[in-house]
Coordinates of C-alpha atoms in Angstrom, one line a residue:
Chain A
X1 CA -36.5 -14.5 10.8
X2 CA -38.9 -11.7 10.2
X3 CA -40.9 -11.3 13.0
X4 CA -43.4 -8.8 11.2
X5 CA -45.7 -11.4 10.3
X6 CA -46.7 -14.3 12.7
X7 CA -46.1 -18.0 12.2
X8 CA -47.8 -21.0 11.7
X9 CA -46.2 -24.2 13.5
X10 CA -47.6 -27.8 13.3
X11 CA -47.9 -29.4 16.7
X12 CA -48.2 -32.8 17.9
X13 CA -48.8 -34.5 20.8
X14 CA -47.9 -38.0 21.5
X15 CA -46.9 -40.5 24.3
X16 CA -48.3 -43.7 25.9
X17 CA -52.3 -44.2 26.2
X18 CA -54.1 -42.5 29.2
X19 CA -51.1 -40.2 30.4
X20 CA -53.5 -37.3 29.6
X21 CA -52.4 -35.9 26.1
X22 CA -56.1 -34.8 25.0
X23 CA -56.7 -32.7 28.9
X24 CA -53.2 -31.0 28.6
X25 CA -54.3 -30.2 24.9
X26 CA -58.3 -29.3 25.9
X27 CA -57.1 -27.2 29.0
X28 CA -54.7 -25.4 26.6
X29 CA -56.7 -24.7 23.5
X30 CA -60.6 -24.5 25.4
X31 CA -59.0 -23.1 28.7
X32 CA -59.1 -24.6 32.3
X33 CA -62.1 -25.7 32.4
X34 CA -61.4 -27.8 29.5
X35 CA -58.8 -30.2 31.4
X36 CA -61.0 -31.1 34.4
X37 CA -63.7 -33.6 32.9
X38 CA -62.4 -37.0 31.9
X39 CA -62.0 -37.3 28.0
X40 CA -62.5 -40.3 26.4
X41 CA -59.5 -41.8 24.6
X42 CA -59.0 -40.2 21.1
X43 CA -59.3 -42.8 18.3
X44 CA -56.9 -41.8 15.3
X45 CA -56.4 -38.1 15.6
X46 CA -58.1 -35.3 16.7
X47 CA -57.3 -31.0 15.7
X48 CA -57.1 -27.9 17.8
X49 CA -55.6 -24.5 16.7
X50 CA -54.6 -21.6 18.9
X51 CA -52.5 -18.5 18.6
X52 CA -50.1 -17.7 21.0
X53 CA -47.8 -14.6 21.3
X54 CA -44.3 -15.3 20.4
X55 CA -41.6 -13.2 22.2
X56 CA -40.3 -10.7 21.1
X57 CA -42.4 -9.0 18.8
X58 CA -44.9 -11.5 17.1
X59 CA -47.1 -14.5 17.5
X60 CA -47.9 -17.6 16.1
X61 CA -50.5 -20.1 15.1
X62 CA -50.3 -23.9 16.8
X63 CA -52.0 -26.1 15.0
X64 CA -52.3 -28.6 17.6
X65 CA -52.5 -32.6 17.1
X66 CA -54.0 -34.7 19.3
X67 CA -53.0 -38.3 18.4
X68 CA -54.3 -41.9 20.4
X69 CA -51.5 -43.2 22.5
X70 CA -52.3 -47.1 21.7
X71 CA -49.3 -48.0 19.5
X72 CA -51.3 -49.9 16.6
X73 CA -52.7 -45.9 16.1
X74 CA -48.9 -45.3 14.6
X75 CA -49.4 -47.2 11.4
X76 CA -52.1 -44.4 10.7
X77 CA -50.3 -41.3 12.3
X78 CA -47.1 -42.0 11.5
X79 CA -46.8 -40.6 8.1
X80 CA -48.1 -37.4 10.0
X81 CA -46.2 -36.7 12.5
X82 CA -43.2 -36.5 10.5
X83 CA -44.4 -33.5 9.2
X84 CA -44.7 -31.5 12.8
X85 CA -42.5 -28.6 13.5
X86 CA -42.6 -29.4 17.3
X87 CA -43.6 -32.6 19.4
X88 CA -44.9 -32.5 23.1
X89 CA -44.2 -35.9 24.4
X90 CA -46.5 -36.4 27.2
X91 CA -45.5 -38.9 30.2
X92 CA -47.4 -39.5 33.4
X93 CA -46.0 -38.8 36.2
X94 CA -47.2 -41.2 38.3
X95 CA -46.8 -44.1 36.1
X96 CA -43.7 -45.4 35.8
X97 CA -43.6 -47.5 32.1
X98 CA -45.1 -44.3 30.3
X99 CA -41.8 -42.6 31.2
X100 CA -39.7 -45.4 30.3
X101 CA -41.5 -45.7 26.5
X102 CA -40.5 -42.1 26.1
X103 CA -37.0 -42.6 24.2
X104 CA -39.0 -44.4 22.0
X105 CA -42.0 -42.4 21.2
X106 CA -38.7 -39.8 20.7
X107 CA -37.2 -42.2 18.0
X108 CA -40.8 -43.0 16.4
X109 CA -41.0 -39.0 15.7
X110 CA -37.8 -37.5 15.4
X111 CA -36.8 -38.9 11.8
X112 CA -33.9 -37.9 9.8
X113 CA -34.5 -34.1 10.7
X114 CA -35.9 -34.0 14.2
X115 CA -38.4 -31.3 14.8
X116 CA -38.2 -29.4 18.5
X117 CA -39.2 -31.7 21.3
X118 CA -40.3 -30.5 24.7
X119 CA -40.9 -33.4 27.5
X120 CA -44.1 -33.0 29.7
X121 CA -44.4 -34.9 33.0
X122 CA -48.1 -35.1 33.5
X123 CA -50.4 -35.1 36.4
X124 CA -47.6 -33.6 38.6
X125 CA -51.1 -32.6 41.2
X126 CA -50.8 -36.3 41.9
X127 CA -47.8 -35.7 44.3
X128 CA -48.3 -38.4 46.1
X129 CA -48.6 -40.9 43.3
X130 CA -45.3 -39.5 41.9
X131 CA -43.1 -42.4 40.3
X132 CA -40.5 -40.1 38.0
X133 CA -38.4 -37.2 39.6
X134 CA -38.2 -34.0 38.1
X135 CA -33.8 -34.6 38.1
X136 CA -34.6 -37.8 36.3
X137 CA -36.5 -36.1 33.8
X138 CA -34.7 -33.2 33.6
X139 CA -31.5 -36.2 32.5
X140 CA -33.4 -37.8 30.0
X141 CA -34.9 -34.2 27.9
X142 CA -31.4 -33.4 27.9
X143 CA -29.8 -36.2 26.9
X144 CA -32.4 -36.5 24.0
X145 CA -31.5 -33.0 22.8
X146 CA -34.9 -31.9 23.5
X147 CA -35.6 -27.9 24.3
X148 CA -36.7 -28.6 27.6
X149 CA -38.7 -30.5 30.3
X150 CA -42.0 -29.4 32.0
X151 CA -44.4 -30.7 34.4
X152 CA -48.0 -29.9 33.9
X153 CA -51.4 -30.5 35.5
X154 CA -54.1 -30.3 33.5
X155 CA -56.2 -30.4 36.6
X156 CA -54.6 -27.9 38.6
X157 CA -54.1 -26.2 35.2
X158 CA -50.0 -25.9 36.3
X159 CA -47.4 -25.0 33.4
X160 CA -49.7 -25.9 30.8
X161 CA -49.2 -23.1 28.3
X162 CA -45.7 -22.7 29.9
X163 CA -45.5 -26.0 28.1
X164 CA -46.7 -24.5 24.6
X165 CA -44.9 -21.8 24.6
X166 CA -41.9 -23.0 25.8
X167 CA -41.8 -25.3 22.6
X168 CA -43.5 -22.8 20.4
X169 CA -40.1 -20.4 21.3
X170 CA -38.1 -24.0 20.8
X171 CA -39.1 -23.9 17.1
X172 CA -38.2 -20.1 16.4
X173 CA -35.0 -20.6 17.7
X174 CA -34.4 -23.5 15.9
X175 CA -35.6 -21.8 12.8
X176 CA -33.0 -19.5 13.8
X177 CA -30.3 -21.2 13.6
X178 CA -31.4 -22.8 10.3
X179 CA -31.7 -26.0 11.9
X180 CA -35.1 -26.5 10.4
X181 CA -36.6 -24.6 7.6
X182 CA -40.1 -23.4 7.0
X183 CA -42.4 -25.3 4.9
X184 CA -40.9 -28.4 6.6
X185 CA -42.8 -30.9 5.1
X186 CA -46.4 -29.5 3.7
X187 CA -47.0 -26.6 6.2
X188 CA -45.1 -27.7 9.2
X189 CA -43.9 -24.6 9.7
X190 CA -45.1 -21.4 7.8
X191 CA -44.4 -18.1 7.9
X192 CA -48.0 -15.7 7.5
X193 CA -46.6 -12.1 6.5
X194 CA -48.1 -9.4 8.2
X195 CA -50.8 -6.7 7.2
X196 CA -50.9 -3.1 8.4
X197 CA -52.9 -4.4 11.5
X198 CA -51.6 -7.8 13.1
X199 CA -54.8 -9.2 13.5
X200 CA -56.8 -12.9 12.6
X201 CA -57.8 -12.6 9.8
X202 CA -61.9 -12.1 9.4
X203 CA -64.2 -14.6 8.2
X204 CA -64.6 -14.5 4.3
X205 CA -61.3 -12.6 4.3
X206 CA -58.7 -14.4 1.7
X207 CA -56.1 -16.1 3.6
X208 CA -53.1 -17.4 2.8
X209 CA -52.7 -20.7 0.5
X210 CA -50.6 -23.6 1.3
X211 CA -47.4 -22.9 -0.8
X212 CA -46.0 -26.6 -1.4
Chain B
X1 CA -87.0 -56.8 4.5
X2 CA -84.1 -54.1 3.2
X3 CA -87.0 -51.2 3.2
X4 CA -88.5 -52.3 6.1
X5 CA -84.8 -51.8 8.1
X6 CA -83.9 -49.1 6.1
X7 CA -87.0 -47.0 7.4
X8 CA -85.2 -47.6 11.2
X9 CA -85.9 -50.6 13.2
X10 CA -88.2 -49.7 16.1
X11 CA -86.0 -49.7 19.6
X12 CA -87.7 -52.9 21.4
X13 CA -86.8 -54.8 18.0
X14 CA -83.6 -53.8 17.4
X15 CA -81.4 -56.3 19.3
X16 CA -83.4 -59.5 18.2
X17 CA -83.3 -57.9 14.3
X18 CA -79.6 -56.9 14.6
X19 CA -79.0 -60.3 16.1
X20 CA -80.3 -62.9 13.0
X21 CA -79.6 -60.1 10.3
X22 CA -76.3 -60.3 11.2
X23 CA -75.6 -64.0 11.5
X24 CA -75.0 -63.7 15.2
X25 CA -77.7 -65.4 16.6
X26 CA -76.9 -68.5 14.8
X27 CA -73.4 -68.2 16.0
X28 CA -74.4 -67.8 19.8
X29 CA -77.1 -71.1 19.4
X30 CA -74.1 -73.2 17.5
X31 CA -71.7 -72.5 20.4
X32 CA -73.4 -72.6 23.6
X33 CA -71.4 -71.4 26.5
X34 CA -68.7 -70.4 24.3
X35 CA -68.8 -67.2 25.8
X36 CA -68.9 -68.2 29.3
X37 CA -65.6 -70.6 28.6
X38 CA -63.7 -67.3 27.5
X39 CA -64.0 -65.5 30.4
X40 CA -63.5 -68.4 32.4
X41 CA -60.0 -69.4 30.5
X42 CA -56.7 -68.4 31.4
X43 CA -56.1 -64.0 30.7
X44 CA -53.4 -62.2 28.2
X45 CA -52.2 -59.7 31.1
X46 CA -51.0 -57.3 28.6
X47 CA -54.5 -57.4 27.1
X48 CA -56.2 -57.1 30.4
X49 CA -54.1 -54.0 30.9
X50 CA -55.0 -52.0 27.8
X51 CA -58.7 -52.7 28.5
X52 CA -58.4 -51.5 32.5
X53 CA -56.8 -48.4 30.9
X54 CA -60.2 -47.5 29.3
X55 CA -62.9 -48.2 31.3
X56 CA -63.4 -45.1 33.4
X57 CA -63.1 -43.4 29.8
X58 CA -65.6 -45.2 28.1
X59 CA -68.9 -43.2 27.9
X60 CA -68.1 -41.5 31.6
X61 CA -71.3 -38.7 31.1
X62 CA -73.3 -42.1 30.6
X63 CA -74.2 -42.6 34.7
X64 CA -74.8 -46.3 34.2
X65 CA -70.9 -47.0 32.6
X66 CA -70.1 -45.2 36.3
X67 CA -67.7 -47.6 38.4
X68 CA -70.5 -47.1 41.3
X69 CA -73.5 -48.0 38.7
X70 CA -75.1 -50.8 39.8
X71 CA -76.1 -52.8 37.3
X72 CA -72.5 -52.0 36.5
X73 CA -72.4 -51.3 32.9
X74 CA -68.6 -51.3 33.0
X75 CA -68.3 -54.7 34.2
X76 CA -70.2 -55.9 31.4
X77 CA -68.0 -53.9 28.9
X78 CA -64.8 -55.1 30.8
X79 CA -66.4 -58.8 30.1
X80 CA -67.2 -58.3 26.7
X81 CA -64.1 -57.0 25.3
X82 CA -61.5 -59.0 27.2
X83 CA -63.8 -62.3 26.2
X84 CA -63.4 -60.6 22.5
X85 CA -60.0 -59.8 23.0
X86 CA -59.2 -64.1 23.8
X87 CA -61.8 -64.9 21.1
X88 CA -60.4 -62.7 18.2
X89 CA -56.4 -62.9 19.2
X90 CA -55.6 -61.2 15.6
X91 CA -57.1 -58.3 16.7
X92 CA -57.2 -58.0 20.1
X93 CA -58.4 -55.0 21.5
X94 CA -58.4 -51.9 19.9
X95 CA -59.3 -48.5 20.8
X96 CA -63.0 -47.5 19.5
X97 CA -64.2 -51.1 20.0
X98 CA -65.0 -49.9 23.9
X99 CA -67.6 -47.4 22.4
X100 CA -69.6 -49.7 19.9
X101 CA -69.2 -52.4 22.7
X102 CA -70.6 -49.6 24.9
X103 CA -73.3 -49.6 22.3
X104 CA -74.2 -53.0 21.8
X105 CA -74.8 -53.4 25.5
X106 CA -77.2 -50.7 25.7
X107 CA -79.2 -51.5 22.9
X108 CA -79.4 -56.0 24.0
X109 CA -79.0 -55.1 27.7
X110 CA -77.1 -58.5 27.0
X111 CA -73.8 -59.8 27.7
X112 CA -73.5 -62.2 25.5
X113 CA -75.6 -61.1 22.6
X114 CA -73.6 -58.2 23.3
X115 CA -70.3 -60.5 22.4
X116 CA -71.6 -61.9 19.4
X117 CA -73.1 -58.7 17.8
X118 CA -69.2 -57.3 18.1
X119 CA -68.1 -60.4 16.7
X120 CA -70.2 -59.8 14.0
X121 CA -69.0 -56.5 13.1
X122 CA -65.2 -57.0 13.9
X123 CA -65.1 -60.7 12.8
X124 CA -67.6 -60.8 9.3
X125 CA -68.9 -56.6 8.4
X126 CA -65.9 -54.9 8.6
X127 CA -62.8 -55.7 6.8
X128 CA -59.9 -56.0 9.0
X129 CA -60.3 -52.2 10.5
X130 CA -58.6 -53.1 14.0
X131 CA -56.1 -55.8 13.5
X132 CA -52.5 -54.4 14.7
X133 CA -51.8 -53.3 11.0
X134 CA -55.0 -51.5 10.5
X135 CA -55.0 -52.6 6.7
X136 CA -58.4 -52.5 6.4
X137 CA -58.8 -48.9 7.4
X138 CA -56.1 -47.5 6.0
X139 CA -57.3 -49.3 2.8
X140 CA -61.2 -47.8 3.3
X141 CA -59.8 -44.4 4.6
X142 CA -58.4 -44.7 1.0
X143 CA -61.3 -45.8 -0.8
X144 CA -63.4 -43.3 0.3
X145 CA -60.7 -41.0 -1.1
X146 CA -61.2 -42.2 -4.4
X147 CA -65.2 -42.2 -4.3
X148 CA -64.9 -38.5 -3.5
X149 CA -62.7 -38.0 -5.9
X150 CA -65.3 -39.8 -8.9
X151 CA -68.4 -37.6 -7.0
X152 CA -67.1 -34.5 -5.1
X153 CA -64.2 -34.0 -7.2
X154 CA -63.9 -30.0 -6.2
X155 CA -63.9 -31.2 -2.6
X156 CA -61.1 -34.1 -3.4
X157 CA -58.8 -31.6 -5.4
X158 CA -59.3 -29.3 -1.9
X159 CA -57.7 -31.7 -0.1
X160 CA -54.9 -32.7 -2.5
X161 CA -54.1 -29.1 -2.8
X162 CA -53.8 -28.6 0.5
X163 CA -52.2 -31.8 1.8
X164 CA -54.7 -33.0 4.2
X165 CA -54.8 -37.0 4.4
X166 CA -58.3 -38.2 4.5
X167 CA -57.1 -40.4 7.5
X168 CA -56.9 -37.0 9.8
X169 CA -60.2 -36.0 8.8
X170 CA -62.4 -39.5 9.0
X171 CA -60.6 -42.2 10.9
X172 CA -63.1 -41.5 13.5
X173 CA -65.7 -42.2 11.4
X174 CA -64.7 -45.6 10.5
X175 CA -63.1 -46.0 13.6
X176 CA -66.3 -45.7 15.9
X177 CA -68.9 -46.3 13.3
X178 CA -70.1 -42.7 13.3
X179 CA -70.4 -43.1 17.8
X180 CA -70.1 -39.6 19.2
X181 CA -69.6 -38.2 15.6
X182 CA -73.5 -38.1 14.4
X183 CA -76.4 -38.2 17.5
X184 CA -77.3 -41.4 18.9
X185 CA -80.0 -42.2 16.9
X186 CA -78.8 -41.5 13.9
X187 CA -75.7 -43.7 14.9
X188 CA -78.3 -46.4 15.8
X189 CA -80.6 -46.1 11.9
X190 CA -77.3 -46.4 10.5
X191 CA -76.6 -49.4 12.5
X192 CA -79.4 -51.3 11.4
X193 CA -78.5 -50.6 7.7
X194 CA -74.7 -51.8 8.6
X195 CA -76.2 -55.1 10.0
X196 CA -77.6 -56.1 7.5
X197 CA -76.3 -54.1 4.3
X198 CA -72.9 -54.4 5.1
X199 CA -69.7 -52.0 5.3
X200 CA -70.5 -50.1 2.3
X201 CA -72.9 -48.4 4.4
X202 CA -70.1 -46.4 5.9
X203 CA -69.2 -44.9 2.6
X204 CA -72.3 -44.0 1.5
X205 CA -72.8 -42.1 5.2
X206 CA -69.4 -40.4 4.5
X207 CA -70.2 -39.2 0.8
X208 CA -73.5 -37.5 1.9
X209 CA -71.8 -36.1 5.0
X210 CA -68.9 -34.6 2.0
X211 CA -71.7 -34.0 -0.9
X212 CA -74.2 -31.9 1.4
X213 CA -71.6 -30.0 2.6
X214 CA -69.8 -29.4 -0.1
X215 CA -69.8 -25.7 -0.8
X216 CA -69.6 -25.4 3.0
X217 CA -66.1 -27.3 2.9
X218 CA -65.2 -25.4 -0.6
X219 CA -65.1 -21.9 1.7
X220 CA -61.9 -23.5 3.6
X221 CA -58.4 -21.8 2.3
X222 CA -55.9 -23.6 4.5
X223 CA -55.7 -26.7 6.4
X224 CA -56.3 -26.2 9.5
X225 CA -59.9 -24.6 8.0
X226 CA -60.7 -27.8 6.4
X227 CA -60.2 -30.1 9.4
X228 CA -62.5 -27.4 11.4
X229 CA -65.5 -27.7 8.3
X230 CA -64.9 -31.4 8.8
X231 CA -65.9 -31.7 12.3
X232 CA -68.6 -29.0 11.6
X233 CA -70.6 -31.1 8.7
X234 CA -71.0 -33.4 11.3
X235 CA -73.5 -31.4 13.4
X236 CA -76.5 -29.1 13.1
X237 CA -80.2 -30.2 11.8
X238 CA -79.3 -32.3 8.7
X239 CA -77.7 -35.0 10.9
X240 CA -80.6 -34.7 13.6
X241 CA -83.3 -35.4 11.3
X242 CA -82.4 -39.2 10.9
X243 CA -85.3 -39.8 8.6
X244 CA -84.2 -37.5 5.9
X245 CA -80.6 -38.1 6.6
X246 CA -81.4 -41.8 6.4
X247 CA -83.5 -40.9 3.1
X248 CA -80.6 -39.1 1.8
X249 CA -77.5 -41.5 1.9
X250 CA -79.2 -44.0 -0.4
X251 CA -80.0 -41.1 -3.4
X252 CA -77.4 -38.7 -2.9
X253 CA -73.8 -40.4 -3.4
X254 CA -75.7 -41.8 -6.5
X255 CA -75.3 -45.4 -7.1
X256 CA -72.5 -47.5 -4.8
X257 CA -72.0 -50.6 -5.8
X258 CA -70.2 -53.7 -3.6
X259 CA -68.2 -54.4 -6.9
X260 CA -67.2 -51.0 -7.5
X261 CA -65.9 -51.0 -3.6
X262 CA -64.4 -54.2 -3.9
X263 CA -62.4 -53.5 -6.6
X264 CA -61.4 -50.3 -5.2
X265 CA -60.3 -52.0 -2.2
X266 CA -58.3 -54.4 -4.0
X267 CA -56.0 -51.4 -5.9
X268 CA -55.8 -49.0 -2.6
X269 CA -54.8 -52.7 -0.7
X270 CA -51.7 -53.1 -3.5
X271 CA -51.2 -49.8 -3.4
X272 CA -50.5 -49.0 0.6
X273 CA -48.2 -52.6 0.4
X274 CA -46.3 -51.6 -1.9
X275 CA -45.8 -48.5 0.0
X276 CA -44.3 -50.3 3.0

């Protein structure tokens, strides 16, 4: 892929209620201090957006999904998340059941052309409370076909945008291979060509339109 | 009666006005202990559960929802939703009913008038919004959809064009009646006019919210612009004045009527079943 310009991925983050989806996101996208206070739980769906450099030579846009973990919340999401170019599924560490819904959180999103998947144990300052090994983890990413696992604190603010990134370079290399394709679904993935200066664009400046 | 809640029901009169507007006091006088029995009866563990998972999340900058409070506002919310949760077994509980039970019990300081103001809302106002399905939002969510597209058509061919469901944009608002979206007291004039004027409050809320705004929302050029000029129309002076703002959603979505909803309701209903 051309790496002059940056891209633009769609990602979203799902898993079980309370395992800490909208701190990871918050200490991510508003910085540390963002994923210390307790959040209340997100109803429907909520949007962040931050740009992130993209190794080796560019960067690229997340637009970043919160969604609500209780399950009736699918019937409205679901049509959504279908569209992502990359899913964090978030587990909690230190609660056993969240980690056992995760192969099916994986089938709710994957679809007929799954989009990149990394797998987030959460909490992981909660050592004590620990109920999911890293190993056992580790197993079930791979045997998913996801790009990775990571644990994450929002907290302690550990791994976090290890997390984002680590899924954001998931996606460009599975754009390289052709295994997905820009404009997957309506702007899932996109592709922003470059100007003389690699730069956000201004406010008023034209942007971009949606191409589908 | 209408213009006299309309202009805002003063604060020490709002539980007793919210309670016979709504139908709720009679409900609570033709069932006594009703209430008491529900919490008393056998629990749905699996319900329990899904409650406990929210309580320390449920207004925590709000000292008195603090597990240490005492009088222990989150014990009361833990009561009222779990009794809800037996009383209404179709819908159970659902996430966003913590807040406007939150609410409730701020506003009647009462347990049970608490119960049956919620009842009122979930059971009678608004149509099937928390039910497993989520028909009734999904259905609204669409509705409001098409009264953009009949008055803020530039703003409705925006979002076409760009792909953005109205459902990421607004489930919140319907969701959580407008709770942590527009400032408390604005949530609380809007309130009084949902009591007793019924869901179609909501809309007309929403369609100022889009119509005031929309040259503000016209500027966006990409989605992730237009779901940032959605969360920003919901802030700022014309939401803080709640007179004005109250004065404003009856004159500027123009007229709103329950027939016109109705039968939009119906056609969005079809529309999402036969879409599976």
């Amino acid at each position: 892929p051309d790496l002059g310009g940056h891209y633009q991925f769609r990602v979203i983050v799902l898993g079980d209620a309370a395992v800490g989806k909208s701190s990871l996101l918050r200490c991510f996208a508003e910085g540390p201090a963002g994923g210390v206070a307790t959040p209340c739980p997100t109803v429907g769906v909520d949007f962040y957006s931050c740009t992130i450099p993209l190794p080796p030579a560019g960067r690229a846009k997340l637009q970043l999904w919160d969604t609500a973990g209780q399950e009736r919340f699918r019937s409205i999401t679901r049509s959504f998340y279908r569209s992502a170019a990359g899913v964090l599924l978030v587990f909690d560490l230190t609660n056993r059941a969240s980690f056992e819904r995760v192969p099916e959180w994986h089938h709710e999103a994957a679809g007929d052309r799954p989009p990149a998947f990394v797998l987030v144990g959460h909490k992981c300052d909660l050592a004590a409370q620990r109920a999911v090994s890293a190993e056992e983890a580790g197993h079930l990413a791979a045997s998913l076909g996801m790009v990775a696992f990571v644990e994450t604190s929002a907290r302690g603010n550990l791994n976090v945008e290890l997390a984002f990134q680590t899924l954001a370079g998931g996606i460009q290399r599975a754009l390289g291979r052709g295994g997905v394709t820009p404009h997957r679904g309506c702007g899932g993935i996109r592709l922003i060509p470059s100007r003389s200066h690699p730069r956000p664009p201004a406010r008023g400046e034209p942007r971009q339109r949606c191409q589908c | 009666v209408k213009r006299y809640i309309r202009k805002g029901i003063p604060n020490e009169h709002r539980a007793l006005i919210w309670m016979i507007v709504s139908g709720a006091q009679t409900n609570m006088e033709q069932n006594p202990g009703y209430y008491h029995r529900l919490l008393e009866g056998e629990k749905n563990d699996k319900l329990v559960e899904a409650i406990k998972t929210d309580m320390n999340r449920t207004f925590p900058d709000n000292v008195k929802f603090r597990k240490t409070a005492d009088p222990c506002l989150q014990h009361t919310l833990y009561n009222v939703l779990v009794a809800y949760g037996h009383h209404n077994k179709a819908v159970g509980y659902c996430q966003g009913m913590n807040f406007i039970a939150g609410y409730l019990i701020l506003i009647t300081k009462n347990e049970e008038e608490s119960f049956w103001l919620l009842d009122a809302l979930i059971g009678r106002i608004l149509p099937d919004y928390y039910s497993p399905a989520m028909l009734g939002l999904k259905t609204d969510q669409e509705v409001l959809g098409e009264l953009v597209k009949m008055k803020v058509p530039a703003v409705a061919e925006l979002m076409e064009r760009h792909g953005v469901m109205w459902t990421l944009v607004v489930s919140r608002w319907f969701i959580c009646l407008f709770i942590d979206i527009l400032p408390v007291e604005t949530v609380l004039r809007i309130w009084d006019c949902l009591f007793y004027e019924g869901s179609k409050i909501i809309f007309r809320v929403a369609l100022t919210l889009i119509k005031q705004h929309q040259a503000f929302i016209l500027e966006a050029t990409n989605f992730p612009d237009i779901c940032d000029k959605f969360k920003e129309i919901t802030k700022g002076t014309f939401v803080t004045e709640c007179h004005t703002f109250m004065q404003k959603i009856f004159t500027d979505p123009g007229s709103l009527s329950m027939a016109t909803i109705n039968k939009l309701r119906e056609t969005c209903r079809e529309k999402l079943l036969s879409q599976g």
